[in-house]
PDB file of C-alpha atoms in Angstrom:
ATOM      1  CA  MET A   1      -9.607  13.290  -3.615  1.00  0.00           C
ATOM      2  CA  LEU A   2      -8.378  10.592  -6.039  1.00  0.00           C
ATOM      3  CA  GLU A   3     -10.745   9.526  -8.809  1.00  0.00           C
ATOM      4  CA  ILE A   4     -10.062   6.580 -11.108  1.00  0.00           C
ATOM      5  CA  HIS A   5     -12.425   6.410 -14.051  1.00  0.00           C
ATOM      6  CA  GLN A   6     -12.747   3.303 -16.227  1.00  0.00           C
ATOM      7  CA  ILE A   7      -9.014   2.686 -16.592  1.00  0.00           C
ATOM      8  CA  SER A   8      -7.668  -0.352 -18.415  1.00  0.00           C
ATOM      9  CA  LYS A   9      -4.199  -1.738 -19.099  1.00  0.00           C
ATOM     10  CA  GLN A  10      -3.204  -4.533 -21.481  1.00  0.00           C
ATOM     11  CA  PHE A  11       0.041  -6.460 -21.863  1.00  0.00           C
ATOM     12  CA  GLY A  12       1.279  -8.702 -24.663  1.00  0.00           C
ATOM     13  CA  ARG A  13       0.776  -8.534 -28.419  1.00  0.00           C
ATOM     14  CA  GLY A  14      -1.657  -9.937 -30.907  1.00  0.00           C
ATOM     15  CA  SER A  15      -3.497 -13.046 -29.773  1.00  0.00           C
ATOM     16  CA  ALA A  16      -1.425 -13.111 -26.567  1.00  0.00           C
ATOM     17  CA  GLN A  17      -2.670  -9.694 -25.493  1.00  0.00           C
ATOM     18  CA  ALA A  18      -4.562  -9.710 -22.199  1.00  0.00           C
ATOM     19  CA  TYR A  19      -5.985  -7.205 -19.744  1.00  0.00           C
ATOM     20  CA  ALA A  20      -4.151  -6.774 -16.447  1.00  0.00           C
ATOM     21  CA  VAL A  21      -6.676  -4.103 -15.424  1.00  0.00           C
ATOM     22  CA  LYS A  22     -10.051  -3.680 -17.134  1.00  0.00           C
ATOM     23  CA  GLU A  23     -12.510  -0.805 -16.728  1.00  0.00           C
ATOM     24  CA  VAL A  24     -11.739  -0.084 -13.087  1.00  0.00           C
ATOM     25  CA  SER A  25     -13.362   2.900 -11.371  1.00  0.00           C
ATOM     26  CA  LEU A  26     -12.603   3.877  -7.765  1.00  0.00           C
ATOM     27  CA  THR A  27     -12.584   6.957  -5.541  1.00  0.00           C
ATOM     28  CA  LEU A  28     -10.406   7.563  -2.492  1.00  0.00           C
ATOM     29  CA  ALA A  29     -11.595  10.091   0.081  1.00  0.00           C
ATOM     30  CA  GLU A  30      -9.622  12.279   2.462  1.00  0.00           C
ATOM     31  CA  SER A  31      -8.166  10.555   5.528  1.00  0.00           C
ATOM     32  CA  GLU A  32      -9.368   7.012   4.835  1.00  0.00           C
ATOM     33  CA  VAL A  33      -7.794   3.593   4.535  1.00  0.00           C
ATOM     34  CA  PHE A  34      -8.977   2.012   1.286  1.00  0.00           C
ATOM     35  CA  ALA A  35      -8.053  -1.654   0.953  1.00  0.00           C
ATOM     36  CA  LEU A  36      -7.644  -3.308  -2.443  1.00  0.00           C
ATOM     37  CA  ALA A  37      -7.620  -7.084  -2.083  1.00  0.00           C
ATOM     38  CA  GLY A  38      -7.446 -10.134  -4.307  1.00  0.00           C
ATOM     39  CA  GLU A  39      -5.249 -13.071  -5.205  1.00  0.00           C
ATOM     40  CA  SER A  40      -1.839 -12.701  -6.846  1.00  0.00           C
ATOM     41  CA  GLY A  41      -2.127 -11.671 -10.493  1.00  0.00           C
ATOM     42  CA  SER A  42      -5.511  -9.974 -10.075  1.00  0.00           C
ATOM     43  CA  GLY A  43      -4.184  -6.588 -11.231  1.00  0.00           C
ATOM     44  CA  LYS A  44      -3.724  -4.820  -7.891  1.00  0.00           C
ATOM     45  CA  SER A  45      -0.105  -3.787  -8.353  1.00  0.00           C
ATOM     46  CA  THR A  46      -0.626  -2.760 -11.976  1.00  0.00           C
ATOM     47  CA  LEU A  47      -3.416  -0.463 -10.832  1.00  0.00           C
ATOM     48  CA  ALA A  48      -1.131   1.034  -8.170  1.00  0.00           C
ATOM     49  CA  GLU A  49       1.625   1.576 -10.727  1.00  0.00           C
ATOM     50  CA  MET A  50      -0.787   3.555 -12.908  1.00  0.00           C
ATOM     51  CA  ILE A  51      -1.834   5.685  -9.942  1.00  0.00           C
ATOM     52  CA  ILE A  52       1.791   6.481  -9.113  1.00  0.00           C
ATOM     53  CA  GLY A  53       2.672   7.122 -12.770  1.00  0.00           C
ATOM     54  CA  MET A  54       4.987   4.160 -13.372  1.00  0.00           C
ATOM     55  CA  ARG A  55       2.620   2.978 -16.123  1.00  0.00           C
ATOM     56  CA  SER A  56       0.109   4.804 -18.291  1.00  0.00           C
ATOM     57  CA  PRO A  57      -3.438   3.473 -18.714  1.00  0.00           C
ATOM     58  CA  ASP A  58      -4.489   2.409 -22.213  1.00  0.00           C
ATOM     59  CA  GLU A  59      -7.999   3.663 -21.544  1.00  0.00           C
ATOM     60  CA  GLY A  60      -9.681   5.870 -18.948  1.00  0.00           C
ATOM     61  CA  GLY A  61      -8.167   8.478 -16.675  1.00  0.00           C
ATOM     62  CA  ILE A  62      -6.998   9.366 -13.172  1.00  0.00           C
ATOM     63  CA  SER A  63      -7.835  12.678 -11.492  1.00  0.00           C
ATOM     64  CA  TRP A  64      -6.510  14.333  -8.348  1.00  0.00           C
ATOM     65  CA  ARG A  65      -8.786  16.848  -6.677  1.00  0.00           C
ATOM     66  CA  GLY A  66     -10.835  17.181  -9.852  1.00  0.00           C
ATOM     67  CA  GLN A  67      -7.976  17.605 -12.348  1.00  0.00           C
ATOM     68  CA  PRO A  68      -6.153  15.005 -14.506  1.00  0.00           C
ATOM     69  CA  ILE A  69      -2.884  14.039 -12.831  1.00  0.00           C
ATOM     70  CA  GLY A  70      -0.928  14.869 -16.000  1.00  0.00           C
ATOM     71  CA  ARG A  71      -1.825  18.537 -15.534  1.00  0.00           C
ATOM     72  CA  GLN A  72      -0.560  18.718 -11.970  1.00  0.00           C
ATOM     73  CA  PRO A  73       3.252  18.872 -11.671  1.00  0.00           C
ATOM     74  CA  ASP A  74       3.124  18.592  -7.873  1.00  0.00           C
ATOM     75  CA  TYR A  75       0.951  15.448  -7.915  1.00  0.00           C
ATOM     76  CA  TRP A  76       3.991  13.203  -7.411  1.00  0.00           C
ATOM     77  CA  ARG A  77       4.757  14.916  -4.127  1.00  0.00           C
ATOM     78  CA  HIS A  78       1.270  14.242  -2.812  1.00  0.00           C
ATOM     79  CA  VAL A  79       1.323  10.532  -3.656  1.00  0.00           C
ATOM     80  CA  GLN A  80       4.065   8.151  -2.495  1.00  0.00           C
ATOM     81  CA  MET A  81       4.369   4.372  -2.676  1.00  0.00           C
ATOM     82  CA  VAL A  82       5.911   1.703  -0.447  1.00  0.00           C
ATOM     83  CA  PHE A  83       6.750  -1.443  -2.393  1.00  0.00           C
ATOM     84  CA  GLN A  84       6.341  -5.087  -1.449  1.00  0.00           C
ATOM     85  CA  ASN A  85      10.018  -6.038  -1.328  1.00  0.00           C
ATOM     86  CA  PRO A  86      12.296  -3.549   0.477  1.00  0.00           C
ATOM     87  CA  ASP A  87      15.362  -5.496  -0.629  1.00  0.00           C
ATOM     88  CA  ARG A  88      14.607  -4.358  -4.186  1.00  0.00           C
ATOM     89  CA  SER A  89      13.492  -0.815  -3.367  1.00  0.00           C
ATOM     90  CA  LEU A  90      16.265   0.154  -0.919  1.00  0.00           C
ATOM     91  CA  ASN A  91      19.761   0.821  -2.257  1.00  0.00           C
ATOM     92  CA  PRO A  92      21.939  -1.851  -0.583  1.00  0.00           C
ATOM     93  CA  TYR A  93      25.074   0.316  -0.870  1.00  0.00           C
ATOM     94  CA  TRP A  94      23.648   3.347   0.930  1.00  0.00           C
ATOM     95  CA  LYS A  95      23.268   4.027   4.615  1.00  0.00           C
ATOM     96  CA  VAL A  96      19.751   4.229   6.011  1.00  0.00           C
ATOM     97  CA  LYS A  97      20.026   7.983   6.569  1.00  0.00           C
ATOM     98  CA  ASP A  98      20.892   8.562   2.893  1.00  0.00           C
ATOM     99  CA  ILE A  99      18.013   6.374   1.711  1.00  0.00           C
ATOM    100  CA  ILE A 100      15.488   8.335   3.770  1.00  0.00           C
ATOM    101  CA  ALA A 101      17.011  11.699   2.865  1.00  0.00           C
ATOM    102  CA  GLU A 102      17.006  11.080  -0.901  1.00  0.00           C
ATOM    103  CA  PRO A 103      13.476  12.466  -1.627  1.00  0.00           C
ATOM    104  CA  LEU A 104      14.267  15.584   0.399  1.00  0.00           C
ATOM    105  CA  LEU A 105      17.524  16.209  -1.442  1.00  0.00           C
ATOM    106  CA  LEU A 106      15.766  15.711  -4.782  1.00  0.00           C
ATOM    107  CA  HIS A 107      13.350  18.459  -3.690  1.00  0.00           C
ATOM    108  CA  LYS A 108      16.325  20.793  -3.058  1.00  0.00           C
ATOM    109  CA  VAL A 109      16.217  20.602   0.741  1.00  0.00           C
ATOM    110  CA  LYS A 110      19.618  21.450   2.257  1.00  0.00           C
ATOM    111  CA  ARG A 111      21.501  18.392   3.469  1.00  0.00           C
ATOM    112  CA  THR A 112      21.722  19.630   7.090  1.00  0.00           C
ATOM    113  CA  GLU A 113      17.956  20.143   7.179  1.00  0.00           C
ATOM    114  CA  ALA A 114      17.374  16.793   5.459  1.00  0.00           C
ATOM    115  CA  MET A 115      19.412  14.953   8.094  1.00  0.00           C
ATOM    116  CA  LYS A 116      17.403  16.581  10.888  1.00  0.00           C
ATOM    117  CA  ARG A 117      14.259  15.412   9.142  1.00  0.00           C
ATOM    118  CA  VAL A 118      15.737  11.882   8.899  1.00  0.00           C
ATOM    119  CA  ASP A 119      15.992  11.737  12.698  1.00  0.00           C
ATOM    120  CA  GLU A 120      12.352  12.867  12.985  1.00  0.00           C
ATOM    121  CA  LEU A 121      11.229  10.229  10.488  1.00  0.00           C
ATOM    122  CA  LEU A 122      13.110   7.431  12.231  1.00  0.00           C
ATOM    123  CA  GLU A 123      11.351   8.329  15.468  1.00  0.00           C
ATOM    124  CA  LEU A 124       8.037   8.585  13.630  1.00  0.00           C
ATOM    125  CA  VAL A 125       8.293   4.996  12.364  1.00  0.00           C
ATOM    126  CA  GLN A 126       9.587   3.827  15.756  1.00  0.00           C
ATOM    127  CA  LEU A 127      13.159   3.020  14.749  1.00  0.00           C
ATOM    128  CA  PRO A 128      16.256   3.828  16.861  1.00  0.00           C
ATOM    129  CA  LEU A 129      18.407   6.728  15.645  1.00  0.00           C
ATOM    130  CA  SER A 130      21.421   4.409  15.747  1.00  0.00           C
ATOM    131  CA  LEU A 131      20.000   2.679  12.673  1.00  0.00           C
ATOM    132  CA  ALA A 132      20.792   5.738  10.531  1.00  0.00           C
ATOM    133  CA  ASP A 133      24.403   4.689   9.941  1.00  0.00           C
ATOM    134  CA  ARG A 134      23.619   1.081   9.081  1.00  0.00           C
ATOM    135  CA  SER A 135      23.070  -0.457   5.662  1.00  0.00           C
ATOM    136  CA  PRO A 136      19.803  -2.244   4.775  1.00  0.00           C
ATOM    137  CA  ALA A 137      21.568  -5.594   5.063  1.00  0.00           C
ATOM    138  CA  GLU A 138      22.078  -4.930   8.781  1.00  0.00           C
ATOM    139  CA  CYS A 139      18.324  -4.484   9.361  1.00  0.00           C
ATOM    140  CA  SER A 140      15.514  -6.973   9.844  1.00  0.00           C
ATOM    141  CA  GLY A 141      12.621  -7.342   7.395  1.00  0.00           C
ATOM    142  CA  GLY A 142      10.295  -5.310   9.580  1.00  0.00           C
ATOM    143  CA  GLN A 143      12.918  -2.591  10.046  1.00  0.00           C
ATOM    144  CA  LYS A 144      13.466  -2.374   6.286  1.00  0.00           C
ATOM    145  CA  GLN A 145       9.757  -1.851   5.676  1.00  0.00           C
ATOM    146  CA  ARG A 146       9.742   0.906   8.309  1.00  0.00           C
ATOM    147  CA  ILE A 147      12.688   2.520   6.523  1.00  0.00           C
ATOM    148  CA  ALA A 148      10.751   2.380   3.248  1.00  0.00           C
ATOM    149  CA  ILE A 149       7.740   3.956   4.975  1.00  0.00           C
ATOM    150  CA  ALA A 150       9.944   6.688   6.448  1.00  0.00           C
ATOM    151  CA  ARG A 151      11.341   7.485   3.004  1.00  0.00           C
ATOM    152  CA  ALA A 152       7.826   7.713   1.550  1.00  0.00           C
ATOM    153  CA  LEU A 153       6.757  10.045   4.370  1.00  0.00           C
ATOM    154  CA  ALA A 154       9.731  12.376   3.883  1.00  0.00           C
ATOM    155  CA  VAL A 155       7.828  14.718   1.538  1.00  0.00           C
ATOM    156  CA  ARG A 156       4.641  14.591   3.660  1.00  0.00           C
ATOM    157  CA  PRO A 157       2.338  12.879   1.125  1.00  0.00           C
ATOM    158  CA  THR A 158      -1.434  13.134   1.208  1.00  0.00           C
ATOM    159  CA  LEU A 159      -1.845   9.574  -0.118  1.00  0.00           C
ATOM    160  CA  LEU A 160       0.375   6.635   0.790  1.00  0.00           C
ATOM    161  CA  ILE A 161       0.154   3.527  -1.414  1.00  0.00           C
ATOM    162  CA  ALA A 162       1.226   0.389   0.467  1.00  0.00           C
ATOM    163  CA  ASP A 163       1.641  -2.504  -1.973  1.00  0.00           C
ATOM    164  CA  GLU A 164       1.674  -5.869  -0.156  1.00  0.00           C
ATOM    165  CA  ILE A 165       4.109  -4.414   2.388  1.00  0.00           C
ATOM    166  CA  THR A 166       3.361  -7.041   5.051  1.00  0.00           C
ATOM    167  CA  SER A 167       3.195 -10.132   2.843  1.00  0.00           C
ATOM    168  CA  ALA A 168       6.706 -11.354   3.727  1.00  0.00           C
ATOM    169  CA  LEU A 169       6.508 -10.513   7.442  1.00  0.00           C
ATOM    170  CA  ASP A 170       5.639 -12.759  10.372  1.00  0.00           C
ATOM    171  CA  PRO A 171       2.193 -12.145  11.939  1.00  0.00           C
ATOM    172  CA  MET A 172       3.471 -10.144  14.917  1.00  0.00           C
ATOM    173  CA  THR A 173       5.618  -7.857  12.768  1.00  0.00           C
ATOM    174  CA  GLU A 174       2.698  -7.495  10.376  1.00  0.00           C
ATOM    175  CA  LEU A 175       0.509  -6.406  13.293  1.00  0.00           C
ATOM    176  CA  ASP A 176       3.127  -3.800  14.301  1.00  0.00           C
ATOM    177  CA  ILE A 177       3.237  -2.350  10.777  1.00  0.00           C
ATOM    178  CA  LEU A 178      -0.560  -2.116  10.590  1.00  0.00           C
ATOM    179  CA  GLN A 179      -0.664  -0.350  13.955  1.00  0.00           C
ATOM    180  CA  LEU A 180       2.003   2.050  12.706  1.00  0.00           C
ATOM    181  CA  LEU A 181      -0.059   2.884   9.617  1.00  0.00           C
ATOM    182  CA  ILE A 182      -3.162   3.456  11.748  1.00  0.00           C
ATOM    183  CA  GLY A 183      -1.185   5.864  13.930  1.00  0.00           C
ATOM    184  CA  LEU A 184       0.178   7.762  10.921  1.00  0.00           C
ATOM    185  CA  LYS A 185      -3.292   8.110   9.423  1.00  0.00           C
ATOM    186  CA  ARG A 186      -4.673   9.386  12.708  1.00  0.00           C
ATOM    187  CA  GLU A 187      -1.819  11.857  13.315  1.00  0.00           C
ATOM    188  CA  TYR A 188      -1.426  13.271   9.810  1.00  0.00           C
ATOM    189  CA  GLY A 189      -4.874  12.741   8.319  1.00  0.00           C
ATOM    190  CA  MET A 190      -3.440  11.142   5.199  1.00  0.00           C
ATOM    191  CA  SER A 191      -5.186   8.504   3.109  1.00  0.00           C
ATOM    192  CA  ILE A 192      -3.774   5.019   2.582  1.00  0.00           C
ATOM    193  CA  LEU A 193      -4.362   2.694  -0.359  1.00  0.00           C
ATOM    194  CA  PHE A 194      -3.543  -0.661   1.220  1.00  0.00           C
ATOM    195  CA  ILE A 195      -3.014  -3.461  -1.306  1.00  0.00           C
ATOM    196  CA  THR A 196      -3.130  -7.010   0.007  1.00  0.00           C
ATOM    197  CA  HIS A 197      -4.232 -10.574  -0.676  1.00  0.00           C
ATOM    198  CA  ARG A 198      -4.872 -11.118   3.040  1.00  0.00           C
ATOM    199  CA  LEU A 199      -8.457 -10.040   3.748  1.00  0.00           C
ATOM    200  CA  GLU A 200      -8.206 -11.313   7.308  1.00  0.00           C
ATOM    201  CA  THR A 201      -5.998  -8.351   8.308  1.00  0.00           C
ATOM    202  CA  LEU A 202      -8.565  -5.734   7.246  1.00  0.00           C
ATOM    203  CA  PRO A 203     -11.474  -5.597   9.754  1.00  0.00           C
ATOM    204  CA  GLY A 204     -10.794  -2.767  12.201  1.00  0.00           C
ATOM    205  CA  PHE A 205      -8.055  -1.426   9.921  1.00  0.00           C
ATOM    206  CA  ALA A 206      -9.602  -0.473   6.567  1.00  0.00           C
ATOM    207  CA  ASP A 207     -12.552   1.876   6.103  1.00  0.00           C
ATOM    208  CA  ARG A 208     -13.519   0.625   2.633  1.00  0.00           C
ATOM    209  CA  LEU A 209     -12.650  -2.476   0.668  1.00  0.00           C
ATOM    210  CA  ALA A 210     -12.632  -3.432  -3.019  1.00  0.00           C
ATOM    211  CA  ILE A 211     -12.048  -6.973  -4.288  1.00  0.00           C
ATOM    212  CA  MET A 212     -10.214  -7.534  -7.588  1.00  0.00           C
ATOM    213  CA  LYS A 213     -10.282 -10.612  -9.793  1.00  0.00           C
ATOM    214  CA  ASP A 214      -8.820 -10.909 -13.285  1.00  0.00           C
ATOM    215  CA  GLY A 215      -8.290  -7.163 -13.533  1.00  0.00           C
ATOM    216  CA  ARG A 216     -11.821  -6.156 -12.537  1.00  0.00           C
ATOM    217  CA  ILE A 217     -13.484  -4.956  -9.348  1.00  0.00           C
ATOM    218  CA  VAL A 218     -16.002  -7.658  -8.414  1.00  0.00           C
ATOM    219  CA  GLU A 219     -17.188  -6.111  -5.139  1.00  0.00           C
ATOM    220  CA  SER A 220     -16.658  -2.949  -3.104  1.00  0.00           C
ATOM    221  CA  GLY A 221     -18.113  -1.175  -0.094  1.00  0.00           C
ATOM    222  CA  LEU A 222     -17.537  -0.473   3.574  1.00  0.00           C
ATOM    223  CA  CYS A 223     -15.054  -2.997   4.913  1.00  0.00           C
ATOM    224  CA  GLU A 224     -17.374  -4.289   7.643  1.00  0.00           C
ATOM    225  CA  GLU A 225     -20.198  -4.753   5.138  1.00  0.00           C
ATOM    226  CA  VAL A 226     -18.106  -6.602   2.549  1.00  0.00           C
ATOM    227  CA  TRP A 227     -16.608  -8.719   5.312  1.00  0.00           C
ATOM    228  CA  GLY A 228     -19.911  -9.428   7.048  1.00  0.00           C
ATOM    229  CA  SER A 229     -22.250  -9.780   4.049  1.00  0.00           C
ATOM    230  CA  PRO A 230     -20.310 -10.404   0.826  1.00  0.00           C
ATOM    231  CA  HIS A 231     -22.328 -10.552  -2.387  1.00  0.00           C
ATOM    232  CA  SER A 232     -19.730 -11.942  -4.794  1.00  0.00           C
ATOM    233  CA  THR A 233     -19.172 -15.688  -4.807  1.00  0.00           C
ATOM    234  CA  TYR A 234     -15.480 -14.995  -5.267  1.00  0.00           C
ATOM    235  CA  THR A 235     -15.372 -12.804  -2.144  1.00  0.00           C
ATOM    236  CA  LYS A 236     -17.172 -15.493  -0.171  1.00  0.00           C
ATOM    237  CA  ARG A 237     -14.593 -18.071  -1.245  1.00  0.00           C
ATOM    238  CA  LEU A 238     -11.749 -15.779  -0.212  1.00  0.00           C
ATOM    239  CA  LEU A 239     -13.275 -15.215   3.196  1.00  0.00           C
ATOM    240  CA  GLN A 240     -13.878 -18.931   3.677  1.00  0.00           C
ATOM    241  CA  ALA A 241     -10.137 -19.490   3.269  1.00  0.00           C
ATOM    242  CA  CYS A 242      -9.319 -17.310   6.287  1.00  0.00           C
ATOM    243  CA  SER A 243      -8.288 -18.784   9.637  1.00  0.00           C
ATOM    244  CA  TYR A 244      -7.547 -16.812  12.788  1.00  0.00           C
ATOM    245  CA  ASP A 245      -4.913 -16.783  15.464  1.00  0.00           C
ATOM    246  CA  PHE A 246      -5.705 -13.859  17.811  1.00  0.00           C
ATOM    247  CA  LYS A 247      -7.403 -10.460  17.917  1.00  0.00           C
ATOM    248  CA  PHE A 248      -6.408  -6.890  18.718  1.00  0.00           C
ATOM    249  CA  LYS A 249      -8.070  -3.507  18.642  1.00  0.00           C
ATOM    250  CA  GLY A 250      -7.629  -1.686  15.336  1.00  0.00           C
ATOM    251  CA  GLY A 251      -7.799   2.032  14.614  1.00  0.00           C
ATOM    252  CA  SER A 252     -11.583   2.116  14.486  1.00  0.00           C
ATOM    253  CA  GLY A 253     -11.897   0.372  17.838  1.00  0.00           C
ATOM    254  CA  ALA A 254     -13.197  -2.806  16.211  1.00  0.00           C
ATOM    255  CA  GLU A 255     -11.539  -6.106  16.922  1.00  0.00           C
ATOM    256  CA  MET A 256      -8.973  -6.994  14.292  1.00  0.00           C
ATOM    257  CA  GLN A 257      -8.372 -10.596  13.337  1.00  0.00           C
ATOM    258  CA  VAL A 258      -4.741 -11.624  12.934  1.00  0.00           C
ATOM    259  CA  PRO A 259      -4.248 -14.970  11.184  1.00  0.00           C
ATOM    260  CA  GLU A 260      -1.726 -17.660  10.848  1.00  0.00           C
ATOM    261  CA  ARG A 261       0.325 -17.283   7.673  1.00  0.00           C
ATOM    262  CA  SER A 262      -1.452 -19.978   5.600  1.00  0.00           C
ATOM    263  CA  THR A 263      -4.620 -18.178   4.500  1.00  0.00           C
ATOM    264  CA  LEU A 264      -5.531 -16.623   1.168  1.00  0.00           C
ATOM    265  CA  GLU A 265      -2.589 -18.228  -0.566  1.00  0.00           C
ATOM    266  CA  GLU A 266      -4.761 -21.359  -0.463  1.00  0.00           C
ATOM    267  CA  VAL A 267      -7.211 -19.912  -2.970  1.00  0.00           C
ATOM    268  CA  GLU A 268      -4.715 -18.466  -5.443  1.00  0.00           C
ATOM    269  CA  SER A 269      -5.184 -21.615  -7.510  1.00  0.00           C
ATOM    270  CA  ILE A 270      -8.858 -20.813  -8.072  1.00  0.00           C
ATOM    271  CA  GLU A 271      -9.121 -20.459 -11.816  1.00  0.00           C
ATOM    272  CA  SER A 272     -12.682 -19.254 -12.123  1.00  0.00           C
ATOM    273  CA  ILE A 273     -15.662 -18.651  -9.899  1.00  0.00           C
TER     274      ILE A 273
END
């Protein structure tokens, strides 16, 4: 479905120039959860921004269903992104209903129809309809991320990019968001690119997993295989930093490990492995 071929992105000038992403190749299949994990600064978000079109790669290309994304004007409707910090991505001066309706109105949907769809989306992400007339400041962190998810789902995307969307949430709220994503994938058959630095949330949730370090993919494969038998020393060190709190059943039926908050942040000071 989505093919990323040898893309690279550099920032800076002259001797200060450095690669944020270097020669990355990935494929995302229909109806799968693909996890992209690594410490902060590894290039995960830059890669996502190139997929969504916020940045252009310096080298390589991105294709959607066999064609370069630049040749497909409707590509942006098929791919939507939920950002890490809803306080920066949600307009603080708008009501929740207007935030969710915005993509529909931009696609020329009549306002009356858009507002009906807003009610459907609030129910879909398990939020009360009474929230529609509130501002983001009147919502909790978990509610704001659900609002951001609802807005992304408004145009019925085929691929949802979730960029560190649970990193600021408490473990129980994080669990709820992951369960929500599993339900959406199952009901609508969409694919999810789930970006995280918390590998411990992935077993039972993600189908495949790629590990990034310094802008490169250092390991990839089925999530259970990477988790159970990692080949990269870096991946092994990340997994060793994980500690667990309790388990629950994920979308695949496998037990999912839910940790205490102090986990992979511990290894973000690793300079080289």
